[in-house]
Amino acid sequence: MEKVAVIIPLYQTTLNPKEAVSLRQCVRVLGKHPMIFVAPESLNLSFLSSYGITPNTIRFSDEYFTSTKSYNKLLTNPIFYEAFPNFDYILIYQLDAYVFEDNLLAWCDKGYDYIGAPKLRKHHLAGQASCNPVLFNGGLSLRRVKPLLRYIKIYQLFFKEWLANEDAMFSFAQKRAIPFRFLLRLPHWKDALSFAIEQNPKISYELLGELPFGCHAWERYNPTFWKQFIPQD
């Protein structure tokens, strides 16, 4: 079994300039790892040749790529994780993510079942304790295949489907998921912040004192801050 694969979801045949920057950086930094494009059955991926990529692809039904809601259904469905039987971990890398260095194997070695950029509240930034769960964003997220597959199958013994965003299921950020909390090993938000930043990037960077492994939605949250670290074209 291989340690980890980089999974890049695609749903259209053109990339905007920011997505192109994201893809090129992914290939440059993480190119030594197996890279798999997840795409609709009908999508023509020949455009990837212009990026010097001959894609390794796993296809799913087009219905899973029509909206955010349908994508959430895919990532909370056992069929998604069953598509990666030869990997211990998968790194979901949506094309609004950006990675700064390849310490992916070191993050795998930490043994978390799921980790993504933490959504921090004021009490986190103020150093106050809280028992409320932290949402770890799924856009750039490292997932251990077997534990997530097991969790979904157990969850489906009690409920037909997950109705919220997929990352809330794996973060136990919705009440329905809390009884299943014992099934996954999650990080403390401070460790997750070293993995990825999303909201409040300037404050998060000051807390860290260094760049994380990567970031998500950098063009949405304070793009002015990110200009010093991320080329714009």
PDB file of C-alpha atoms in Angstrom:
ATOM      1  CA  MET A   1       0.000   0.000   0.000  1.00  0.00           C
ATOM      2  CA  GLU A   2       1.247   3.494  -0.856  1.00  0.00           C
ATOM      3  CA  LYS A   3       1.252   6.228   1.756  1.00  0.00           C
ATOM      4  CA  VAL A   4      -0.611   9.085   0.094  1.00  0.00           C
ATOM      5  CA  ALA A   5      -2.092  10.350  -3.168  1.00  0.00           C
ATOM      6  CA  VAL A   6      -2.898  13.925  -4.135  1.00  0.00           C
ATOM      7  CA  ILE A   7      -6.518  14.153  -5.298  1.00  0.00           C
ATOM      8  CA  ILE A   8      -7.535  17.089  -7.499  1.00  0.00           C
ATOM      9  CA  PRO A   9     -11.271  17.472  -8.215  1.00  0.00           C
ATOM     10  CA  LEU A  10     -12.135  18.895 -11.643  1.00  0.00           C
ATOM     11  CA  TYR A  11     -15.528  19.714 -13.089  1.00  0.00           C
ATOM     12  CA  GLN A  12     -14.871  21.944 -16.104  1.00  0.00           C
ATOM     13  CA  THR A  13     -12.515  22.127 -19.082  1.00  0.00           C
ATOM     14  CA  THR A  14     -11.089  25.577 -18.428  1.00  0.00           C
ATOM     15  CA  LEU A  15      -9.247  27.027 -15.459  1.00  0.00           C
ATOM     16  CA  ASN A  16      -9.282  30.655 -14.426  1.00  0.00           C
ATOM     17  CA  PRO A  17      -5.901  32.323 -13.759  1.00  0.00           C
ATOM     18  CA  LYS A  18      -5.990  31.642 -10.001  1.00  0.00           C
ATOM     19  CA  GLU A  19      -6.854  27.975 -10.547  1.00  0.00           C
ATOM     20  CA  ALA A  20      -3.996  27.690 -13.026  1.00  0.00           C
ATOM     21  CA  VAL A  21      -1.603  29.124 -10.415  1.00  0.00           C
ATOM     22  CA  SER A  22      -2.930  26.602  -7.899  1.00  0.00           C
ATOM     23  CA  LEU A  23      -2.508  23.648 -10.258  1.00  0.00           C
ATOM     24  CA  ARG A  24       1.021  24.582 -11.330  1.00  0.00           C
ATOM     25  CA  GLN A  25       2.097  24.980  -7.712  1.00  0.00           C
ATOM     26  CA  CYS A  26       0.581  21.633  -6.793  1.00  0.00           C
ATOM     27  CA  VAL A  27       2.515  19.898  -9.564  1.00  0.00           C
ATOM     28  CA  ARG A  28       5.729  21.764  -8.733  1.00  0.00           C
ATOM     29  CA  VAL A  29       5.657  21.100  -4.981  1.00  0.00           C
ATOM     30  CA  LEU A  30       3.823  17.772  -4.721  1.00  0.00           C
ATOM     31  CA  GLY A  31       4.715  16.268  -8.078  1.00  0.00           C
ATOM     32  CA  LYS A  32       6.689  13.359  -6.609  1.00  0.00           C
ATOM     33  CA  HIS A  33       3.506  11.926  -5.071  1.00  0.00           C
ATOM     34  CA  PRO A  34       0.861   9.999  -7.035  1.00  0.00           C
ATOM     35  CA  MET A  35      -1.572  12.566  -8.418  1.00  0.00           C
ATOM     36  CA  ILE A  36      -5.130  11.631  -9.364  1.00  0.00           C
ATOM     37  CA  PHE A  37      -7.751  13.846 -10.971  1.00  0.00           C
ATOM     38  CA  VAL A  38     -11.322  13.175  -9.867  1.00  0.00           C
ATOM     39  CA  ALA A  39     -13.738  14.187 -12.601  1.00  0.00           C
ATOM     40  CA  PRO A  40     -17.192  13.618 -14.102  1.00  0.00           C
ATOM     41  CA  GLU A  41     -17.509  10.705 -16.499  1.00  0.00           C
ATOM     42  CA  SER A  42     -18.206  13.032 -19.431  1.00  0.00           C
ATOM     43  CA  LEU A  43     -15.452  15.613 -18.838  1.00  0.00           C
ATOM     44  CA  ASN A  44     -12.728  15.870 -21.493  1.00  0.00           C
ATOM     45  CA  LEU A  45      -9.420  16.368 -19.696  1.00  0.00           C
ATOM     46  CA  SER A  46      -7.254  16.861 -22.774  1.00  0.00           C
ATOM     47  CA  PHE A  47      -6.787  20.511 -21.753  1.00  0.00           C
ATOM     48  CA  LEU A  48      -4.416  19.323 -19.015  1.00  0.00           C
ATOM     49  CA  SER A  49      -1.795  18.642 -21.675  1.00  0.00           C
ATOM     50  CA  SER A  50      -1.266  22.401 -21.901  1.00  0.00           C
ATOM     51  CA  TYR A  51       0.001  22.191 -18.301  1.00  0.00           C
ATOM     52  CA  GLY A  52       2.332  19.325 -19.169  1.00  0.00           C
ATOM     53  CA  ILE A  53       0.074  16.827 -17.406  1.00  0.00           C
ATOM     54  CA  THR A  54      -0.962  13.386 -18.590  1.00  0.00           C
ATOM     55  CA  PRO A  55      -3.688  12.779 -16.043  1.00  0.00           C
ATOM     56  CA  ASN A  56      -4.310   9.712 -13.960  1.00  0.00           C
ATOM     57  CA  THR A  57      -8.072   9.911 -13.554  1.00  0.00           C
ATOM     58  CA  ILE A  58     -10.873   8.415 -11.497  1.00  0.00           C
ATOM     59  CA  ARG A  59     -14.350   9.118 -12.809  1.00  0.00           C
ATOM     60  CA  PHE A  60     -17.646   9.431 -10.999  1.00  0.00           C
ATOM     61  CA  SER A  61     -21.150  10.079 -12.266  1.00  0.00           C
ATOM     62  CA  ASP A  62     -21.728  13.582 -13.623  1.00  0.00           C
ATOM     63  CA  GLU A  63     -24.489  14.104 -11.054  1.00  0.00           C
ATOM     64  CA  TYR A  64     -21.872  14.553  -8.321  1.00  0.00           C
ATOM     65  CA  PHE A  65     -20.312  17.589 -10.010  1.00  0.00           C
ATOM     66  CA  THR A  66     -23.340  19.788 -10.673  1.00  0.00           C
ATOM     67  CA  SER A  67     -23.253  21.810  -7.439  1.00  0.00           C
ATOM     68  CA  THR A  68     -21.620  22.158  -4.044  1.00  0.00           C
ATOM     69  CA  LYS A  69     -24.449  20.066  -2.614  1.00  0.00           C
ATOM     70  CA  SER A  70     -23.835  17.214  -5.040  1.00  0.00           C
ATOM     71  CA  TYR A  71     -20.067  17.351  -4.396  1.00  0.00           C
ATOM     72  CA  ASN A  72     -20.771  17.079  -0.669  1.00  0.00           C
ATOM     73  CA  LYS A  73     -22.802  13.962  -1.393  1.00  0.00           C
ATOM     74  CA  LEU A  74     -19.861  12.422  -3.223  1.00  0.00           C
ATOM     75  CA  LEU A  75     -17.383  13.061  -0.426  1.00  0.00           C
ATOM     76  CA  THR A  76     -19.735  11.603   2.184  1.00  0.00           C
ATOM     77  CA  ASN A  77     -20.425   8.511   0.085  1.00  0.00           C
ATOM     78  CA  PRO A  78     -18.459   5.271   0.612  1.00  0.00           C
ATOM     79  CA  ILE A  79     -17.914   4.971  -3.143  1.00  0.00           C
ATOM     80  CA  PHE A  80     -15.496   7.895  -3.053  1.00  0.00           C
ATOM     81  CA  TYR A  81     -13.136   6.354  -0.499  1.00  0.00           C
ATOM     82  CA  GLU A  82     -13.518   2.873  -1.956  1.00  0.00           C
ATOM     83  CA  ALA A  83     -11.910   4.282  -5.121  1.00  0.00           C
ATOM     84  CA  PHE A  84      -8.545   4.579  -3.301  1.00  0.00           C
ATOM     85  CA  PRO A  85      -7.903   1.095  -1.840  1.00  0.00           C
ATOM     86  CA  ASN A  86      -4.147   1.292  -2.439  1.00  0.00           C
ATOM     87  CA  PHE A  87      -3.543   4.450  -0.397  1.00  0.00           C
ATOM     88  CA  ASP A  88      -3.416   5.003   3.334  1.00  0.00           C
ATOM     89  CA  TYR A  89      -4.091   8.741   2.941  1.00  0.00           C
ATOM     90  CA  ILE A  90      -5.484  11.075   0.317  1.00  0.00           C
ATOM     91  CA  LEU A  91      -4.849  14.811   0.144  1.00  0.00           C
ATOM     92  CA  ILE A  92      -7.870  16.642  -1.262  1.00  0.00           C
ATOM     93  CA  TYR A  93      -6.485  19.588  -3.206  1.00  0.00           C
ATOM     94  CA  GLN A  94      -9.192  21.822  -4.641  1.00  0.00           C
ATOM     95  CA  LEU A  95      -7.947  24.396  -7.100  1.00  0.00           C
ATOM     96  CA  ASP A  96      -8.435  27.265  -4.691  1.00  0.00           C
ATOM     97  CA  ALA A  97      -5.661  25.808  -2.524  1.00  0.00           C
ATOM     98  CA  TYR A  98      -1.930  26.509  -2.529  1.00  0.00           C
ATOM     99  CA  VAL A  99       0.960  24.600  -0.950  1.00  0.00           C
ATOM    100  CA  PHE A 100       4.278  26.090   0.112  1.00  0.00           C
ATOM    101  CA  GLU A 101       6.479  23.054   0.738  1.00  0.00           C
ATOM    102  CA  ASP A 102       6.349  19.296   0.512  1.00  0.00           C
ATOM    103  CA  ASN A 103       6.132  17.988   4.049  1.00  0.00           C
ATOM    104  CA  LEU A 104       3.130  15.862   3.163  1.00  0.00           C
ATOM    105  CA  LEU A 105       4.630  12.622   4.464  1.00  0.00           C
ATOM    106  CA  ALA A 106       5.400  14.270   7.794  1.00  0.00           C
ATOM    107  CA  TRP A 107       1.744  15.199   8.125  1.00  0.00           C
ATOM    108  CA  CYS A 108       0.737  11.633   7.320  1.00  0.00           C
ATOM    109  CA  ASP A 109       3.087  10.431  10.046  1.00  0.00           C
ATOM    110  CA  LYS A 110       1.166  12.457  12.638  1.00  0.00           C
ATOM    111  CA  GLY A 111      -1.598   9.887  12.343  1.00  0.00           C
ATOM    112  CA  TYR A 112      -4.640  12.129  12.119  1.00  0.00           C
ATOM    113  CA  ASP A 113      -7.649  10.679  10.348  1.00  0.00           C
ATOM    114  CA  TYR A 114      -8.744  14.085   9.058  1.00  0.00           C
ATOM    115  CA  ILE A 115      -7.126  17.521   9.077  1.00  0.00           C
ATOM    116  CA  GLY A 116      -7.824  20.774   7.270  1.00  0.00           C
ATOM    117  CA  ALA A 117      -7.620  24.526   7.837  1.00  0.00           C
ATOM    118  CA  PRO A 118      -9.350  25.312  11.164  1.00  0.00           C
ATOM    119  CA  LYS A 119     -12.182  27.830  11.221  1.00  0.00           C
ATOM    120  CA  LEU A 120     -11.183  29.925  14.201  1.00  0.00           C
ATOM    121  CA  ARG A 121     -13.471  31.953  16.437  1.00  0.00           C
ATOM    122  CA  LYS A 122     -12.572  34.919  18.623  1.00  0.00           C
ATOM    123  CA  HIS A 123     -12.127  32.710  21.692  1.00  0.00           C
ATOM    124  CA  HIS A 124      -9.506  30.664  19.849  1.00  0.00           C
ATOM    125  CA  LEU A 125      -7.531  33.738  18.891  1.00  0.00           C
ATOM    126  CA  ALA A 126      -7.848  35.058  22.456  1.00  0.00           C
ATOM    127  CA  GLY A 127      -6.458  31.808  23.846  1.00  0.00           C
ATOM    128  CA  GLN A 128      -9.684  30.921  25.664  1.00  0.00           C
ATOM    129  CA  ALA A 129     -10.661  27.296  26.192  1.00  0.00           C
ATOM    130  CA  SER A 130     -13.768  25.918  24.508  1.00  0.00           C
ATOM    131  CA  CYS A 131     -15.407  22.523  24.226  1.00  0.00           C
ATOM    132  CA  ASN A 132     -17.096  23.425  20.950  1.00  0.00           C
ATOM    133  CA  PRO A 133     -15.852  21.465  17.922  1.00  0.00           C
ATOM    134  CA  VAL A 134     -13.656  23.214  15.369  1.00  0.00           C
ATOM    135  CA  LEU A 135     -14.569  23.011  11.692  1.00  0.00           C
ATOM    136  CA  PHE A 136     -11.620  21.820   9.607  1.00  0.00           C
ATOM    137  CA  ASN A 137     -12.125  22.912   6.007  1.00  0.00           C
ATOM    138  CA  GLY A 138     -12.138  20.197   3.367  1.00  0.00           C
ATOM    139  CA  GLY A 139     -10.767  22.199   0.433  1.00  0.00           C
ATOM    140  CA  LEU A 140      -7.183  21.336   1.357  1.00  0.00           C
ATOM    141  CA  SER A 141      -7.475  18.353   3.649  1.00  0.00           C
ATOM    142  CA  LEU A 142      -5.587  15.187   4.484  1.00  0.00           C
ATOM    143  CA  ARG A 143      -7.813  12.142   5.008  1.00  0.00           C
ATOM    144  CA  ARG A 144      -7.062   8.621   6.132  1.00  0.00           C
ATOM    145  CA  VAL A 145      -9.037   6.407   3.807  1.00  0.00           C
ATOM    146  CA  LYS A 146     -10.004   3.411   5.955  1.00  0.00           C
ATOM    147  CA  PRO A 147     -11.131   5.310   9.081  1.00  0.00           C
ATOM    148  CA  LEU A 148     -13.275   7.711   7.031  1.00  0.00           C
ATOM    149  CA  LEU A 149     -14.814   4.857   5.085  1.00  0.00           C
ATOM    150  CA  ARG A 150     -15.597   3.031   8.335  1.00  0.00           C
ATOM    151  CA  TYR A 151     -17.119   6.178   9.862  1.00  0.00           C
ATOM    152  CA  ILE A 152     -19.391   6.800   6.868  1.00  0.00           C
ATOM    153  CA  LYS A 153     -20.628   3.216   6.836  1.00  0.00           C
ATOM    154  CA  ILE A 154     -21.398   3.286  10.558  1.00  0.00           C
ATOM    155  CA  TYR A 155     -23.114   6.665  10.209  1.00  0.00           C
ATOM    156  CA  GLN A 156     -25.292   5.278   7.417  1.00  0.00           C
ATOM    157  CA  LEU A 157     -26.546   2.538   9.722  1.00  0.00           C
ATOM    158  CA  PHE A 158     -28.389   5.296  11.577  1.00  0.00           C
ATOM    159  CA  PHE A 159     -29.016   7.982   8.947  1.00  0.00           C
ATOM    160  CA  LYS A 160     -29.652   7.794   5.225  1.00  0.00           C
ATOM    161  CA  GLU A 161     -27.319  10.626   4.238  1.00  0.00           C
ATOM    162  CA  TRP A 162     -25.378  13.629   5.461  1.00  0.00           C
ATOM    163  CA  LEU A 163     -27.196  16.870   4.622  1.00  0.00           C
ATOM    164  CA  ALA A 164     -24.620  19.552   5.476  1.00  0.00           C
ATOM    165  CA  ASN A 165     -21.178  20.360   4.052  1.00  0.00           C
ATOM    166  CA  GLU A 166     -18.945  17.315   3.944  1.00  0.00           C
ATOM    167  CA  ASP A 167     -16.193  18.817   6.097  1.00  0.00           C
ATOM    168  CA  ALA A 168     -18.680  19.371   8.933  1.00  0.00           C
ATOM    169  CA  MET A 169     -19.263  15.612   9.021  1.00  0.00           C
ATOM    170  CA  PHE A 170     -15.587  14.811   9.479  1.00  0.00           C
ATOM    171  CA  SER A 171     -15.034  17.692  11.917  1.00  0.00           C
ATOM    172  CA  PHE A 172     -18.079  16.675  14.001  1.00  0.00           C
ATOM    173  CA  ALA A 173     -19.241  20.277  13.687  1.00  0.00           C
ATOM    174  CA  GLN A 174     -22.944  19.355  13.498  1.00  0.00           C
ATOM    175  CA  LYS A 175     -24.972  17.859  16.349  1.00  0.00           C
ATOM    176  CA  ARG A 176     -25.890  14.777  14.345  1.00  0.00           C
ATOM    177  CA  ALA A 177     -22.214  13.829  14.020  1.00  0.00           C
ATOM    178  CA  ILE A 178     -21.153  14.334  17.639  1.00  0.00           C
ATOM    179  CA  PRO A 179     -22.143  10.822  18.866  1.00  0.00           C
ATOM    180  CA  PHE A 180     -19.659   9.412  16.329  1.00  0.00           C
ATOM    181  CA  ARG A 181     -16.766  11.570  17.560  1.00  0.00           C
ATOM    182  CA  PHE A 182     -14.848   8.591  18.947  1.00  0.00           C
ATOM    183  CA  LEU A 183     -14.429   7.140  15.436  1.00  0.00           C
ATOM    184  CA  LEU A 184     -11.838   9.627  14.148  1.00  0.00           C
ATOM    185  CA  ARG A 185      -8.590  11.079  15.446  1.00  0.00           C
ATOM    186  CA  LEU A 186      -8.607  14.839  14.852  1.00  0.00           C
ATOM    187  CA  PRO A 187      -5.937  17.476  15.558  1.00  0.00           C
ATOM    188  CA  HIS A 188      -5.950  20.348  18.008  1.00  0.00           C
ATOM    189  CA  TRP A 189      -6.701  23.545  16.120  1.00  0.00           C
ATOM    190  CA  LYS A 190      -3.163  24.857  16.739  1.00  0.00           C
ATOM    191  CA  ASP A 191      -1.627  21.872  14.967  1.00  0.00           C
ATOM    192  CA  ALA A 192      -4.206  22.157  12.193  1.00  0.00           C
ATOM    193  CA  LEU A 193      -3.229  25.792  11.713  1.00  0.00           C
ATOM    194  CA  SER A 194       0.300  24.631  10.877  1.00  0.00           C
ATOM    195  CA  PHE A 195      -1.247  22.384   8.243  1.00  0.00           C
ATOM    196  CA  ALA A 196      -3.380  25.028   6.523  1.00  0.00           C
ATOM    197  CA  ILE A 197      -4.759  28.539   6.858  1.00  0.00           C
ATOM    198  CA  GLU A 198      -8.041  29.769   5.443  1.00  0.00           C
ATOM    199  CA  GLN A 199      -9.837  32.640   7.196  1.00  0.00           C
ATOM    200  CA  ASN A 200      -7.945  35.433   8.980  1.00  0.00           C
ATOM    201  CA  PRO A 201      -4.650  34.655   7.218  1.00  0.00           C
ATOM    202  CA  LYS A 202      -2.739  37.644   8.599  1.00  0.00           C
ATOM    203  CA  ILE A 203      -3.609  36.845  12.218  1.00  0.00           C
ATOM    204  CA  SER A 204      -3.050  33.131  11.641  1.00  0.00           C
ATOM    205  CA  TYR A 205       0.378  33.780  10.134  1.00  0.00           C
ATOM    206  CA  GLU A 206       1.322  35.966  13.101  1.00  0.00           C
ATOM    207  CA  LEU A 207       0.239  33.183  15.474  1.00  0.00           C
ATOM    208  CA  LEU A 208       2.349  30.648  13.590  1.00  0.00           C
ATOM    209  CA  GLY A 209       5.374  32.800  12.925  1.00  0.00           C
ATOM    210  CA  GLU A 210       5.900  30.922   9.661  1.00  0.00           C
ATOM    211  CA  LEU A 211       4.052  29.666   6.611  1.00  0.00           C
ATOM    212  CA  PRO A 212       1.903  26.554   6.992  1.00  0.00           C
ATOM    213  CA  PHE A 213       1.997  23.530   4.707  1.00  0.00           C
ATOM    214  CA  GLY A 214      -0.653  25.253   2.588  1.00  0.00           C
ATOM    215  CA  CYS A 215      -3.661  27.520   2.473  1.00  0.00           C
ATOM    216  CA  HIS A 216      -7.197  27.431   1.130  1.00  0.00           C
ATOM    217  CA  ALA A 217      -9.356  30.127  -0.498  1.00  0.00           C
ATOM    218  CA  TRP A 218      -6.397  32.502  -0.640  1.00  0.00           C
ATOM    219  CA  GLU A 219      -8.065  34.574  -3.361  1.00  0.00           C
ATOM    220  CA  ARG A 220     -11.124  35.045  -1.108  1.00  0.00           C
ATOM    221  CA  TYR A 221      -9.681  35.790   2.323  1.00  0.00           C
ATOM    222  CA  ASN A 222      -7.342  38.799   2.372  1.00  0.00           C
ATOM    223  CA  PRO A 223      -5.706  38.306  -1.044  1.00  0.00           C
ATOM    224  CA  THR A 224      -3.643  41.434  -0.379  1.00  0.00           C
ATOM    225  CA  PHE A 225      -1.873  39.623   2.454  1.00  0.00           C
ATOM    226  CA  TRP A 226      -1.159  36.571   0.290  1.00  0.00           C
ATOM    227  CA  LYS A 227       0.415  38.598  -2.538  1.00  0.00           C
ATOM    228  CA  GLN A 228       3.773  38.540  -0.740  1.00  0.00           C
ATOM    229  CA  PHE A 229       3.805  34.721  -0.843  1.00  0.00           C
ATOM    230  CA  ILE A 230       1.730  33.694  -3.865  1.00  0.00           C
ATOM    231  CA  PRO A 231       2.350  34.843  -7.463  1.00  0.00           C
ATOM    232  CA  GLN A 232      -0.760  36.273  -9.032  1.00  0.00           C
ATOM    233  CA  ASP A 233      -0.308  34.775 -12.511  1.00  0.00           C
TER     234      ASP A 233
END
